[in-house]
PDB file of C-alpha atoms in Angstrom:
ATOM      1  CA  UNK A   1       0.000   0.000   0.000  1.00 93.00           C
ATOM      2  CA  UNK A   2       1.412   3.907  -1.158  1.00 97.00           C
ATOM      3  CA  UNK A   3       1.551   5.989   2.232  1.00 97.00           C
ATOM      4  CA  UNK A   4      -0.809   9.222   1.657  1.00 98.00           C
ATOM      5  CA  UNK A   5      -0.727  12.030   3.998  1.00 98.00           C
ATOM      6  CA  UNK A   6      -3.242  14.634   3.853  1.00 98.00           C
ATOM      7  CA  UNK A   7      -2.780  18.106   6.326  1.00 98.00           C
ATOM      8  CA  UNK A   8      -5.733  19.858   6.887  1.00 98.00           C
ATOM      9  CA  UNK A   9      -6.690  22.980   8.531  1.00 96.00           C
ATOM     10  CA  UNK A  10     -10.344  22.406   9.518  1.00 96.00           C
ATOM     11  CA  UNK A  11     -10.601  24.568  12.095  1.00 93.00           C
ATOM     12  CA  UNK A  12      -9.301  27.946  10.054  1.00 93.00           C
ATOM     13  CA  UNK A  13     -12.542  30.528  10.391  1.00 90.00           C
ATOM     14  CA  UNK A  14     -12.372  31.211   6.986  1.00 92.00           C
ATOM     15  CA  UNK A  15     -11.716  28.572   5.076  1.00 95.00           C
ATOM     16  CA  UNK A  16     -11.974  25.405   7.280  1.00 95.00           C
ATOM     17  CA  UNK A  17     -15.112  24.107   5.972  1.00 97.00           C
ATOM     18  CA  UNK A  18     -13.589  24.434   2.052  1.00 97.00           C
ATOM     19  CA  UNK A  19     -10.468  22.594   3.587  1.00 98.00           C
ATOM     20  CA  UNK A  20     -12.226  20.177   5.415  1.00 98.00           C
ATOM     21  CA  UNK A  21     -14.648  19.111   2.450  1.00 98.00           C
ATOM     22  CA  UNK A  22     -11.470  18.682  -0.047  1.00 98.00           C
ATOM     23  CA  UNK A  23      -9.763  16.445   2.499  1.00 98.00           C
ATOM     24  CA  UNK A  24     -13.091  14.675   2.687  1.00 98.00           C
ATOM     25  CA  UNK A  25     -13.099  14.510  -1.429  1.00 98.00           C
ATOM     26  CA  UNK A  26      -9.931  13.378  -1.721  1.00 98.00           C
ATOM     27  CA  UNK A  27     -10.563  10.761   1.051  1.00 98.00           C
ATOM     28  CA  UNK A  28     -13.131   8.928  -0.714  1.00 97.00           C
ATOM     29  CA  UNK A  29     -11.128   9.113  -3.656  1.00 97.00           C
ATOM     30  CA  UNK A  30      -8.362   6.919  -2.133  1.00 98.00           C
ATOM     31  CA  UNK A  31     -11.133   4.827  -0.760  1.00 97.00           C
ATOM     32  CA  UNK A  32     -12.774   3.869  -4.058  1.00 96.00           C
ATOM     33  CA  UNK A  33      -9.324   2.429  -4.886  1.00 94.00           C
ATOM     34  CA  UNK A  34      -9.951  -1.187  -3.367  1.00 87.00           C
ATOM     35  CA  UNK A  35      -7.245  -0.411  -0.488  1.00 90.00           C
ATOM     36  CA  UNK A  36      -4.150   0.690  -2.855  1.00 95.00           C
ATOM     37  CA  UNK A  37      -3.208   3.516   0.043  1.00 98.00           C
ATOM     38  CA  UNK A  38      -2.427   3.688   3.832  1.00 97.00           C
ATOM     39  CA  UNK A  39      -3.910   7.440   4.688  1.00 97.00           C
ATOM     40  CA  UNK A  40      -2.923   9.046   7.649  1.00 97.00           C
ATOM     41  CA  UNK A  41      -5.037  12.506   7.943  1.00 96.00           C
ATOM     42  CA  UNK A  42      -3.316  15.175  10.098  1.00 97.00           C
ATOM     43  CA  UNK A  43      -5.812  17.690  11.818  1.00 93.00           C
ATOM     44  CA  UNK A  44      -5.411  21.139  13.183  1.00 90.00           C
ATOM     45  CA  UNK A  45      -4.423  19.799  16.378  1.00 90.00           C
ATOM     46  CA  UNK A  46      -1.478  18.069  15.339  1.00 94.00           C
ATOM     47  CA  UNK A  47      -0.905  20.646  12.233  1.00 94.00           C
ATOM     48  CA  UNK A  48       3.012  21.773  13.270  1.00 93.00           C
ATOM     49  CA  UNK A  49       5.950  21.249  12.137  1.00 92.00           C
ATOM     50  CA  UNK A  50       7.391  19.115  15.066  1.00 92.00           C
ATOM     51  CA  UNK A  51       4.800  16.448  14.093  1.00 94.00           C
ATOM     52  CA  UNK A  52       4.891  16.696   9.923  1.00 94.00           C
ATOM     53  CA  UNK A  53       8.818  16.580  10.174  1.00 92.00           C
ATOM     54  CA  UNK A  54       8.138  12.843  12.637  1.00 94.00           C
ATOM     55  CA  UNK A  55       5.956  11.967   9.527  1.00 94.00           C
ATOM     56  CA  UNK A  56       8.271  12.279   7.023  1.00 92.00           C
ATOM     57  CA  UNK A  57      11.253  11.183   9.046  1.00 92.00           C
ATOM     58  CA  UNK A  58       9.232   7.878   9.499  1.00 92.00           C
ATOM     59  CA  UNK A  59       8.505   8.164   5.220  1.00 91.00           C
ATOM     60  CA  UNK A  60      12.297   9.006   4.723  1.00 83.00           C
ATOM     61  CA  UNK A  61      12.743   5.978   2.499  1.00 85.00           C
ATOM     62  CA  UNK A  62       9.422   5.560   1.012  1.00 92.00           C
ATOM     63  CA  UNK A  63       7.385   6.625  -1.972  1.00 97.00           C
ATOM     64  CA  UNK A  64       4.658   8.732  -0.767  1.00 98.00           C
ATOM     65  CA  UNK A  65       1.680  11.499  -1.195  1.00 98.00           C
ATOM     66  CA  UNK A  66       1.494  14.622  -0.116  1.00 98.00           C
ATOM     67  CA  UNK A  67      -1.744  16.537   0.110  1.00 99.00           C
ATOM     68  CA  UNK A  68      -2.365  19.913   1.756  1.00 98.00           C
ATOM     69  CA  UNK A  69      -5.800  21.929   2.471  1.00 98.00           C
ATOM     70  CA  UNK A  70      -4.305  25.088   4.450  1.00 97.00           C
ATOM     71  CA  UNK A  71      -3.748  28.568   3.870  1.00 96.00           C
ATOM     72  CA  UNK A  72       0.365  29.043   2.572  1.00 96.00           C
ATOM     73  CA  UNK A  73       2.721  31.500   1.517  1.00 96.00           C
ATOM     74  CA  UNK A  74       5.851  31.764  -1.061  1.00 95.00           C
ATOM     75  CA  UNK A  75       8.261  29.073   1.323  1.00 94.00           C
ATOM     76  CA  UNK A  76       5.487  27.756   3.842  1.00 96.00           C
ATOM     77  CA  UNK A  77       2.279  26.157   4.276  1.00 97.00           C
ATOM     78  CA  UNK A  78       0.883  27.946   7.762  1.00 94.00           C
ATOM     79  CA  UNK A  79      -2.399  27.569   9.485  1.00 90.00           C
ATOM     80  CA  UNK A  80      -3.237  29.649  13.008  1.00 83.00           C
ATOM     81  CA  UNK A  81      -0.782  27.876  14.812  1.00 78.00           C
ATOM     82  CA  UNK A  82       2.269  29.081  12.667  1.00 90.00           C
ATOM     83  CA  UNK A  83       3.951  27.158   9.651  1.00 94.00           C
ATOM     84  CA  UNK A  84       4.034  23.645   9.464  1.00 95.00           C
ATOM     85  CA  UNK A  85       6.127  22.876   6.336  1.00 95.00           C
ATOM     86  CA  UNK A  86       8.980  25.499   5.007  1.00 93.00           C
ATOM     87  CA  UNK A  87      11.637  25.351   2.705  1.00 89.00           C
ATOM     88  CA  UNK A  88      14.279  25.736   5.492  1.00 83.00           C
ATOM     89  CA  UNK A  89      13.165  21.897   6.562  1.00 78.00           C
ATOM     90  CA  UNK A  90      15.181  18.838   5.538  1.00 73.00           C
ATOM     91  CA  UNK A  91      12.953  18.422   2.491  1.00 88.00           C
ATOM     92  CA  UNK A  92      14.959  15.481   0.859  1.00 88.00           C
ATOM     93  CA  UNK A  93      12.375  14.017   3.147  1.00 90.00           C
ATOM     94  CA  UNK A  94      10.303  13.893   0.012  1.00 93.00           C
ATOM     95  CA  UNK A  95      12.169  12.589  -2.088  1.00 92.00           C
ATOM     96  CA  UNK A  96      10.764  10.660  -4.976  1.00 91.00           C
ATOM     97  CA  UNK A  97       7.104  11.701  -3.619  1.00 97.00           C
ATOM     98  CA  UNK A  98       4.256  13.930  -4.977  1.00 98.00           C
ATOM     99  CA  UNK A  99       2.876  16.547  -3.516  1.00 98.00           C
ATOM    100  CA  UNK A 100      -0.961  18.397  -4.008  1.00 99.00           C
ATOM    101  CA  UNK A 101      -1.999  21.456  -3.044  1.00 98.00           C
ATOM    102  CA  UNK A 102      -4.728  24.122  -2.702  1.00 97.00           C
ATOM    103  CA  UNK A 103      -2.241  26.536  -0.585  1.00 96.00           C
ATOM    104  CA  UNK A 104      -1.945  29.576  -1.836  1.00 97.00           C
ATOM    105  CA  UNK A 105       1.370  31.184  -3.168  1.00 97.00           C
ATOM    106  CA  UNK A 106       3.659  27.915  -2.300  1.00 96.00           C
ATOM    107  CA  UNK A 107       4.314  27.177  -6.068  1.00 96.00           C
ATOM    108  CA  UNK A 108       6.337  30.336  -6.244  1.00 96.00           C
ATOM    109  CA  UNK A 109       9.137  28.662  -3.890  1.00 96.00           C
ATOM    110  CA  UNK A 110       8.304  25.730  -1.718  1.00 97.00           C
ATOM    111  CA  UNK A 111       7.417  23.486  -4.905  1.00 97.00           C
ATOM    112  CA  UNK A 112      10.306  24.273  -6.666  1.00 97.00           C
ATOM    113  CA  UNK A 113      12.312  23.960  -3.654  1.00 96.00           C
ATOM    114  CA  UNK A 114      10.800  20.605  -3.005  1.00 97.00           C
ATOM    115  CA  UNK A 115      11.979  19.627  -6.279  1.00 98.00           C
ATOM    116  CA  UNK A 116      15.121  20.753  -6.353  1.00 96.00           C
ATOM    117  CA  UNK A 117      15.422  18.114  -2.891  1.00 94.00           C
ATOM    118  CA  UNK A 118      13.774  15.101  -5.070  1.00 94.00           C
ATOM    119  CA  UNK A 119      10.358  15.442  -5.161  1.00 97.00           C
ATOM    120  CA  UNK A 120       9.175  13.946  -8.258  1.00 98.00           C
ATOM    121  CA  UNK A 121       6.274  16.286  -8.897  1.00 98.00           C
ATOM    122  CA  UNK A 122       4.193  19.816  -7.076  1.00 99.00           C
ATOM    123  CA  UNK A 123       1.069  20.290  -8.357  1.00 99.00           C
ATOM    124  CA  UNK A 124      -0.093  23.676  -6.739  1.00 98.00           C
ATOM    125  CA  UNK A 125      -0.529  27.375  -7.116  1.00 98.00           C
ATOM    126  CA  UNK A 126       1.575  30.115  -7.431  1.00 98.00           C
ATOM    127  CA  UNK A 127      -0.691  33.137  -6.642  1.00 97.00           C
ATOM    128  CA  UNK A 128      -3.375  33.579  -4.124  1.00 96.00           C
ATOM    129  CA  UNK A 129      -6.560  31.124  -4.471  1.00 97.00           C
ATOM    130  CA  UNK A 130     -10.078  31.589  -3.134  1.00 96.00           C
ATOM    131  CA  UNK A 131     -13.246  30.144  -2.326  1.00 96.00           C
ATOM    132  CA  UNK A 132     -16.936  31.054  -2.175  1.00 95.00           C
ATOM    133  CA  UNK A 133     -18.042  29.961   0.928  1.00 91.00           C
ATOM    134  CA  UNK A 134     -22.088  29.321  -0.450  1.00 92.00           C
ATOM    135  CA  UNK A 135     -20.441  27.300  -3.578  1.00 95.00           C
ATOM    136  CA  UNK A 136     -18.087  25.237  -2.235  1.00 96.00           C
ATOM    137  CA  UNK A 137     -18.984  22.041  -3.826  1.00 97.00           C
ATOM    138  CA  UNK A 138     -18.285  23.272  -7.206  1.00 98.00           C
ATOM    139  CA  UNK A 139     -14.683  24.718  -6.089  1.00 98.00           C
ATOM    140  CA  UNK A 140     -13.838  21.445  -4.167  1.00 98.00           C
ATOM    141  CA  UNK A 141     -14.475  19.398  -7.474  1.00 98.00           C
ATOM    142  CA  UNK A 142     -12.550  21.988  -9.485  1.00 98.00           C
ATOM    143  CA  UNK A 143      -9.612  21.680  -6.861  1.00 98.00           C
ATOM    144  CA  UNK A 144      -8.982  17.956  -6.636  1.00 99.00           C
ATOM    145  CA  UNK A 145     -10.189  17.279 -10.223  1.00 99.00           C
ATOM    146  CA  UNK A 146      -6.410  17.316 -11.346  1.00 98.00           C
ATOM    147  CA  UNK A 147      -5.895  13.665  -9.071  1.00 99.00           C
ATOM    148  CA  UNK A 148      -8.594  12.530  -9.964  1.00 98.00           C
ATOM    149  CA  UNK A 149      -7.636  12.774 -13.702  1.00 99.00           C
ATOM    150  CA  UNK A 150      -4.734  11.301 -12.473  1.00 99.00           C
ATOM    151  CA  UNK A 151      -6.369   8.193 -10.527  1.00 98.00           C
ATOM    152  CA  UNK A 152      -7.498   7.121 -14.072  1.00 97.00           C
ATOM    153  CA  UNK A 153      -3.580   7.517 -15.539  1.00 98.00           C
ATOM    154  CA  UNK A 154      -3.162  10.873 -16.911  1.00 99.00           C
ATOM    155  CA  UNK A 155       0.341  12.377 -16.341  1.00 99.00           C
ATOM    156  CA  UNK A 156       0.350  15.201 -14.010  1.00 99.00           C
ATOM    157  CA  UNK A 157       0.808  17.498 -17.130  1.00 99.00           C
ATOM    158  CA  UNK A 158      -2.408  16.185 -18.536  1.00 99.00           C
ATOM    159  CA  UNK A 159      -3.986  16.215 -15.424  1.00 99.00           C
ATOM    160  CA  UNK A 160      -3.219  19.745 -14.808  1.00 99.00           C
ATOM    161  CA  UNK A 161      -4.721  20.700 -18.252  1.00 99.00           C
ATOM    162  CA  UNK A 162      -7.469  19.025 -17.736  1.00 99.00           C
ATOM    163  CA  UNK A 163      -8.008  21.152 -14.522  1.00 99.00           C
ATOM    164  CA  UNK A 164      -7.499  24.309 -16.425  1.00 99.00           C
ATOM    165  CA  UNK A 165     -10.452  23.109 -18.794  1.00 99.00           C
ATOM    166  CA  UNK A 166     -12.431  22.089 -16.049  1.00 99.00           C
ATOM    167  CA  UNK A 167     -12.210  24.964 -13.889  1.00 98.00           C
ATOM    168  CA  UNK A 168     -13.407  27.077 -17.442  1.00 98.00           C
ATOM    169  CA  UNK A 169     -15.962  24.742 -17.742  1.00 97.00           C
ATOM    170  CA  UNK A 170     -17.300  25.036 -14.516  1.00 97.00           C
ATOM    171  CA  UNK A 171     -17.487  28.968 -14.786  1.00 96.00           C
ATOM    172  CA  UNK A 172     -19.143  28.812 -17.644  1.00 94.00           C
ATOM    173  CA  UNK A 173     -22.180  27.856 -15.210  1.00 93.00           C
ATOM    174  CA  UNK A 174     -21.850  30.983 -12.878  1.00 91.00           C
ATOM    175  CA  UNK A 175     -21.899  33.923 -15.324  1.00 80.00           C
ATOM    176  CA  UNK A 176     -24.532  36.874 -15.741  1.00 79.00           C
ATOM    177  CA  UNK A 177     -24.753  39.153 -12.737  1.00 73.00           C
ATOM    178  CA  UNK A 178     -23.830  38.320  -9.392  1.00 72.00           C
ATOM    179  CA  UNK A 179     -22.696  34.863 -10.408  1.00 85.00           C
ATOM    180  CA  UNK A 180     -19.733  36.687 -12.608  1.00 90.00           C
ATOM    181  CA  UNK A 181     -18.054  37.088  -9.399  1.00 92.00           C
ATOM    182  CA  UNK A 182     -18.041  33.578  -8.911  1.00 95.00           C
ATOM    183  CA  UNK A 183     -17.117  32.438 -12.141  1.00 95.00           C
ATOM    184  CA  UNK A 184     -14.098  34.908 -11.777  1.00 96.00           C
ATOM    185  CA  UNK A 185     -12.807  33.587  -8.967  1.00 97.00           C
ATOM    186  CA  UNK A 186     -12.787  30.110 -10.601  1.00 98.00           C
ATOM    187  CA  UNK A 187     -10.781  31.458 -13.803  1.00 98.00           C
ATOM    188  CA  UNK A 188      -8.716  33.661 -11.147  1.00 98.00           C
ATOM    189  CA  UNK A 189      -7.703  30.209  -9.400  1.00 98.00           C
ATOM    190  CA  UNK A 190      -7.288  28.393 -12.882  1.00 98.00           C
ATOM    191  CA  UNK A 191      -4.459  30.467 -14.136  1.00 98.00           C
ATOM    192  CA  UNK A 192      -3.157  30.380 -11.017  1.00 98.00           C
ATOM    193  CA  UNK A 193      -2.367  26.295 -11.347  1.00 98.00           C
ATOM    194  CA  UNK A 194       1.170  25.434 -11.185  1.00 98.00           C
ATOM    195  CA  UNK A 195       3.521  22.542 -11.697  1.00 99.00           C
ATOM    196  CA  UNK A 196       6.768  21.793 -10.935  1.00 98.00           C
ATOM    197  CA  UNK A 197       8.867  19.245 -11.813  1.00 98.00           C
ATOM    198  CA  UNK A 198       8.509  16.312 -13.991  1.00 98.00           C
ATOM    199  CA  UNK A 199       5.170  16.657 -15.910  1.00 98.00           C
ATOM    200  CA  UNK A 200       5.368  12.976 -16.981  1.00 99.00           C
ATOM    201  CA  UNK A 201       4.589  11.677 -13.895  1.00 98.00           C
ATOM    202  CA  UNK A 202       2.096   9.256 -13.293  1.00 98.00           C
ATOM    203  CA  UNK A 203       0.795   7.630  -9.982  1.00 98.00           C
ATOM    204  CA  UNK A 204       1.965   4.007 -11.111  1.00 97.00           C
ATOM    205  CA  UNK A 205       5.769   5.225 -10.618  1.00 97.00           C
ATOM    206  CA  UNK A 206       5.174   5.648  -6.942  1.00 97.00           C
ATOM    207  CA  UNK A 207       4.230   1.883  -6.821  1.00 94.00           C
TER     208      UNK A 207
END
C-alpha cells in the first residue's frame, strides 16, 4: 500500500469548511481504490511542524503522497498555529514523492524547492486562491479534479490541463450578474495552477 498524507486545517474561520470538504473529497477518492493507500489525515491539532517533520522522518525511504488543504505563503504552508512545512526543513524528506496542493502562493518557492530536494512532482498554485463559501462544492471538485484525472492515468501534465479546462468549464455555469463574481474567482484560481517538476509523472511510478 502507497503511504498518503493529507494536512488539513479544519478549524481555520475562513476557510476550514472548504479545507475540510477537499480532504473529505480526496478521502473517498483513495477509498474507491480497493485499499491501494495507507492514509494518515493530520488535523489542526497536530498541524506543526514538530509532528509533519516525525511523519516524514518515518517516510524518509518511502514513496509517498502529499496533500495539503491550508492557507500558505511563497516558502510555507501555515495555518493559526504558525507554519508547518517550510523550505528551510530537511525536504529530501520527500524525495521521490508527490505533492498536491490548494495553498496559496507555495508554487512560487516551496514546490520548486521541493523539487530541487527530489520530489518527483508539485502540483499547486503560485498566486493567491479563493473560495466562495455558499459554492463550495463546485470549487472542491474543481480543486482535486487534477488527481482525480490522475487516478485514471493521466500524467500530471495532462492532469493539470485538464483542470485548467475544467475549472473554465465550470465557470461557464456561474456567469450573468452576481454569479460573474463567482465564475471569476474560478478562472482567477485556474491560471493560477502550477507545476513543478517532472510533468510525466504518473501515480503508477510511486508503486
Amino acid at each position: 500500500m502507497l503511504e498518503v498524507i493529507i494536512a488539513c486545517d479544519e478549524d481555520d474561520q475562513k476557510a476550514g469548511s472548504y479545507y475540510l470538504g477537499c480532504a473529505r473529497s480526496i478521502t473517498q477518492l483513495l477509498l474507491s481504490q480497493n485499499n491501494q493507500f495507507k492514509i494518515t489525515n493530520v488535523s489542526k491539532n497536530l498541524l506543526n511542524q514538530y509532528y509533519i517533520e516525525a511523519i516524514l522522518t518515518r517516510l524518509s525511504q518511502e514513496k509517498f503522497i502529499f496533500f495539503a488543504f491550508s492557507h500558505g505563503k511563497e516558502n510555507c504552508l501555515d495555518c493559526e498555529g504558525g507554519a508547518y512545512l517550510t523550505s528551510s526543513l530537511n525536504l529530501t524528506h520527500f524525495n521521490q514523492s508527490f505533492f498536491y496542493t490548494f495553498s496559496c502562493l507555495s508554487g512560487n518557492h516551496l514546490g520548486p524547492t521541493l523539487i530541487d530536494n527530489g520530489c518527483i512532482s508539485f502540483l499547486g498554485y503560485n498566486k493567491v486562491v479563493h473560495h466562495w463559501s455558499t459554492h463550495e462544492e463546485v470549487f472542491i471538485q474543481c480543486a482535486n479534479y487534477g488527481f482525480e484525472m490522475m487516478l485514471q492515468g493521466d500524467s500530471a501534465g495532462v492532469a493539470k490541463r485538464k483542470m485548467e479546462d475544467n475549472y473554465y468549464e465550470q465557470s461557464k455555469k456561474f456567469e450573468g450578474g452576481f454569479f460573474d463574481l463567482i465564475s471569476g474567482i474560478l478562472l482567477d484560481n485556474r491560471d493560477a495552477l502550477v507545476l513543478n517538476g517532472d510533468s510525466n509523472f504518473v501515480l503508477s511510478n510511486l508503486f
